mmCIF file of C-alpha atoms in Angstrom:
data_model
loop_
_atom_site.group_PDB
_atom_site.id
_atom_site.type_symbol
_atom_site.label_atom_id
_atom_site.label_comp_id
_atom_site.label_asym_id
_atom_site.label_seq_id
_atom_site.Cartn_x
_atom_site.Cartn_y
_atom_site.Cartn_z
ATOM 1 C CA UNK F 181 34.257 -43.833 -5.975
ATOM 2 C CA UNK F 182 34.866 -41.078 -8.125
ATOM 3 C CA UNK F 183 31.686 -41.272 -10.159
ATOM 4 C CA UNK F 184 29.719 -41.478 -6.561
ATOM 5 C CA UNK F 185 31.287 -38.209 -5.770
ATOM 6 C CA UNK F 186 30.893 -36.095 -8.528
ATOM 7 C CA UNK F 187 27.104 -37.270 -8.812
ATOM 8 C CA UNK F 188 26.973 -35.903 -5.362
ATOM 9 C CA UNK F 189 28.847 -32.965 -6.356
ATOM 10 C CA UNK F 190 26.197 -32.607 -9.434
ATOM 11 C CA UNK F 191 22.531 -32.587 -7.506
ATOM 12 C CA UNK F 192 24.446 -30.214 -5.065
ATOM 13 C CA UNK F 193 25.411 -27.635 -7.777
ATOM 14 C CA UNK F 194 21.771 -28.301 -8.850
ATOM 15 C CA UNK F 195 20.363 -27.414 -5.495
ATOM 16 C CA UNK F 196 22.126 -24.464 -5.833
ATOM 17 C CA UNK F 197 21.344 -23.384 -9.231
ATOM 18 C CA UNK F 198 17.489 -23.614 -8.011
ATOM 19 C CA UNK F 199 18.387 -21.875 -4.502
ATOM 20 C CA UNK F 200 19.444 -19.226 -6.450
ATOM 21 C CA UNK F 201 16.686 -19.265 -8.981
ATOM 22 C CA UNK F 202 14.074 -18.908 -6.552
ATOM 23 C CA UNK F 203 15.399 -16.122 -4.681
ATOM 24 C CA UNK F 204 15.921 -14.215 -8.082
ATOM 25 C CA UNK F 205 12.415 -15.044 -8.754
ATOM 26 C CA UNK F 206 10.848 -13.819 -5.416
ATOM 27 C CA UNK F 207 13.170 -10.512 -5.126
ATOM 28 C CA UNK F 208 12.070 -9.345 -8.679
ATOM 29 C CA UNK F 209 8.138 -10.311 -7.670
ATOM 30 C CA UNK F 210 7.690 -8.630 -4.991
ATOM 31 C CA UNK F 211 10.156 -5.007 -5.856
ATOM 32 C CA UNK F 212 8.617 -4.753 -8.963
ATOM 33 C CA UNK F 213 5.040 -4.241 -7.441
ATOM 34 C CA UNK F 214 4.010 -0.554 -7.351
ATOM 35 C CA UNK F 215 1.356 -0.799 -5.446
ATOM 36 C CA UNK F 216 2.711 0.862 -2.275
ATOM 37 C CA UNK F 217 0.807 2.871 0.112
ATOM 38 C CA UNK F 218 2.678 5.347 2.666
ATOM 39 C CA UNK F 219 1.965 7.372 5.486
ATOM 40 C CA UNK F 220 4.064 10.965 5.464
ATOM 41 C CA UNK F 221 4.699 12.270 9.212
ATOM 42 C CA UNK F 222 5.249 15.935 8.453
ATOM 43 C CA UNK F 223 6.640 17.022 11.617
ATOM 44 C CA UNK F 224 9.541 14.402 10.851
ATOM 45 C CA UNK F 225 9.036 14.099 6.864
ATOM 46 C CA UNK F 226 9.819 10.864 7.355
ATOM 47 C CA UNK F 227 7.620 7.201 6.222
ATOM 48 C CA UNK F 228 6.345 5.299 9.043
ATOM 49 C CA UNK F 229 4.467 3.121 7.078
ATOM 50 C CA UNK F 230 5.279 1.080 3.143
ATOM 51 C CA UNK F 231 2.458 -1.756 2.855
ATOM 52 C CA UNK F 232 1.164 -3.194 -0.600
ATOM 53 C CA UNK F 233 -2.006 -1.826 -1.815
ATOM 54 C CA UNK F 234 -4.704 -3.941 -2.905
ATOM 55 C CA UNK F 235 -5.153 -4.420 -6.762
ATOM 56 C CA UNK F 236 -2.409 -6.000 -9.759
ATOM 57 C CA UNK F 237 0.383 -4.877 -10.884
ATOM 58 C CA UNK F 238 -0.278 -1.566 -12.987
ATOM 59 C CA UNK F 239 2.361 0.404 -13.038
ATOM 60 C CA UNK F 240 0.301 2.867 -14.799
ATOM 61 C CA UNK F 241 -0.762 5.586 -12.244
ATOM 62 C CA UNK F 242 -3.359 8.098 -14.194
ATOM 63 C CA UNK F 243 -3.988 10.443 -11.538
ATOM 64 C CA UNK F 244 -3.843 11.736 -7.938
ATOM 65 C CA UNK F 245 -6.800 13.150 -5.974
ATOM 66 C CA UNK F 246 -6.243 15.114 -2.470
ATOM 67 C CA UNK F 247 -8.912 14.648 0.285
ATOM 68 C CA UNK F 248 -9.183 17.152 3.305
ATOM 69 C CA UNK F 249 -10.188 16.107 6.308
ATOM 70 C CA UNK F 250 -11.088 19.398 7.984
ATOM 71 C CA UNK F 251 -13.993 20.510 10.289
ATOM 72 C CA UNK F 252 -14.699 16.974 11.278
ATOM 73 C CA UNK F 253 -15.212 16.015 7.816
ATOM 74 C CA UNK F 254 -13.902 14.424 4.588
ATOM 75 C CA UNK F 255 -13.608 16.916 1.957
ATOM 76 C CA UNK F 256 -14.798 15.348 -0.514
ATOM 77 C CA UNK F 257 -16.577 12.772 1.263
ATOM 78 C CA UNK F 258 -17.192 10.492 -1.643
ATOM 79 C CA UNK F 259 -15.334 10.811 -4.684
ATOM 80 C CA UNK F 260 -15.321 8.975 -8.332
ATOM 81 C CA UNK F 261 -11.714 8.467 -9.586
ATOM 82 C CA UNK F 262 -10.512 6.077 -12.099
ATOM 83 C CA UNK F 263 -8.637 2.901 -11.259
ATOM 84 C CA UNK F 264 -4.560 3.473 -11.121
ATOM 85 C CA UNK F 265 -5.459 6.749 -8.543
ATOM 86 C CA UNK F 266 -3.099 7.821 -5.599
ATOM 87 C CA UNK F 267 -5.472 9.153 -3.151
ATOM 88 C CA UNK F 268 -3.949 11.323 -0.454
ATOM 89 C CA UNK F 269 -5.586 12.507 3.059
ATOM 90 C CA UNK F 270 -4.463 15.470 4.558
ATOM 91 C CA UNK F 271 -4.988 16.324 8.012
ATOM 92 C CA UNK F 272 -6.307 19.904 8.262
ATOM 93 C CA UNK F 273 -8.191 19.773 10.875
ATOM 94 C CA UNK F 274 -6.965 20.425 14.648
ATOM 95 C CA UNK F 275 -7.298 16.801 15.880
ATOM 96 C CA UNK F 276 -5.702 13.517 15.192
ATOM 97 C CA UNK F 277 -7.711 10.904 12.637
ATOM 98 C CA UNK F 278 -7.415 7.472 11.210
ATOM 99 C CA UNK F 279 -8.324 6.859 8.370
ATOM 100 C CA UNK F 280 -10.185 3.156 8.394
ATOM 101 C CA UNK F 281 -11.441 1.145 5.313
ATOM 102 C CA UNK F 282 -14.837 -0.227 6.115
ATOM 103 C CA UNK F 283 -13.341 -3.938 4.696
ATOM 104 C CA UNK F 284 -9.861 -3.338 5.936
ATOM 105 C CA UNK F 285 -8.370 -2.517 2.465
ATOM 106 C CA UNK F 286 -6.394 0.172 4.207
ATOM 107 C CA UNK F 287 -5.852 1.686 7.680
ATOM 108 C CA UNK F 288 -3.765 4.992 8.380
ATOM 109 C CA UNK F 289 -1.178 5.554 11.895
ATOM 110 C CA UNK F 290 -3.179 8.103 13.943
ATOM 111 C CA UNK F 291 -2.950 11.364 11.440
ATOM 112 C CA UNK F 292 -1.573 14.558 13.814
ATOM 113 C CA UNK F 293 -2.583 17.769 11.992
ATOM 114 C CA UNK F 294 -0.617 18.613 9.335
ATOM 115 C CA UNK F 295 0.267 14.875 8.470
ATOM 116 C CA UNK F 296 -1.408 12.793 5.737
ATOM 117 C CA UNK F 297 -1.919 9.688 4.128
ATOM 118 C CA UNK F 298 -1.609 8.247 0.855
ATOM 119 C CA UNK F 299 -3.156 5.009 -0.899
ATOM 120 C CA UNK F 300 -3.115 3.452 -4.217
ATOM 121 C CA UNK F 301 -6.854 2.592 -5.905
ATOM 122 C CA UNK F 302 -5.417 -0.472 -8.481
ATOM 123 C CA UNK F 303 -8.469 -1.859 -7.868
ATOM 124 C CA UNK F 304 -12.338 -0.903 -9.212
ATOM 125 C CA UNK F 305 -14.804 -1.432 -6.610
ATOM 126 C CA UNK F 306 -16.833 0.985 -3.699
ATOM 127 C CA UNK F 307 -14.597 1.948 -0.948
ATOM 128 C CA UNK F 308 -16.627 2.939 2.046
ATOM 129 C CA UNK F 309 -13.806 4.110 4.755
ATOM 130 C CA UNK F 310 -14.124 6.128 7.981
ATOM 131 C CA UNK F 311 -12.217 7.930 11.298
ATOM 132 C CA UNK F 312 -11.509 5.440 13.345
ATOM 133 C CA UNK F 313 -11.047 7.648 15.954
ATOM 134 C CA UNK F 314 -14.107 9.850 15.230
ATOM 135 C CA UNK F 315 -16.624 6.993 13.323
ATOM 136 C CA UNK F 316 -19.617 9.373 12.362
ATOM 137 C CA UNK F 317 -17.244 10.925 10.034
ATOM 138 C CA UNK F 318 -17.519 8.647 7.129
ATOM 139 C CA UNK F 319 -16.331 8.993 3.035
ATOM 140 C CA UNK F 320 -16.791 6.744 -0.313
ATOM 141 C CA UNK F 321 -14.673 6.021 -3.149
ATOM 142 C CA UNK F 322 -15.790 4.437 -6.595
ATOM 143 C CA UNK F 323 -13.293 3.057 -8.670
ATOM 144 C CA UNK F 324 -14.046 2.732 -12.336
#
């Protein structure tokens, strides 16, 4: 009786062990990926969006690139940056925008002037993106 108990006792501190294993494991994976893109609200400075970027897990960010949208238009509208880039979108422009990737890689909230946008390029590729709410106005990105 007493061996059939603490055999029991055994594969359930074993369960455990692995329980706790696994959650360890899946906490660590998924906080230790950098690749976050936000979306700043500046009339409440606060984040109403935290998604994971496409690309690995770099941690090495080399540069950040603004883009204007202003006049109806992307300022640049298409840009060459290298890969590990924070691009950020500012609304300058006196109506509300989305910005839409082309292959849904990213999507911004509707941008109210004065708010902007910000994504991580991890990944090399062409990024073709536009306004969703305005679709003629259109902008690429190369990542090298």
């Amino acid at each position: 009786m007493y061996r059939r108990t603490s055999r029991g006792l055994l594969a359930l501190i074993i369960i455990i062990i692995i329980i706790i294993v696994a959650g360890v494991y899946l906490y660590y994976a998924q906080s230790s990926n950098p690749n976050i893109q936000t979306v700043i609200n500046n009339s409440t400075n606060q984040s109403l969006a935290n998604n994971t970027s496409i690309g690995n897990n770099s941690t090495n960010v080399t540069s950040a690139t603004t883009i204007s949208i202003q006049n109806m238009t992307f300022n640049p509208n298409k840009i060459t940056i290298g890969s590990g880039t924070n691009i950020q979108w500012i609304n300058n422009d006196n109506a509300q925008h989305q910005i839409v990737s082309d292959t849904g890689a990213f999507q911004s909230n509707i941008l109210n002037p004065g708010d902007s946008y910000n994504f991580f390029f991890a990944k090399t590729g062409i990024y073709g993106y536009h306004d969703a709410l305005n679709p003629t106005i259109t902008g690429t990105i190369i990542v090298q």
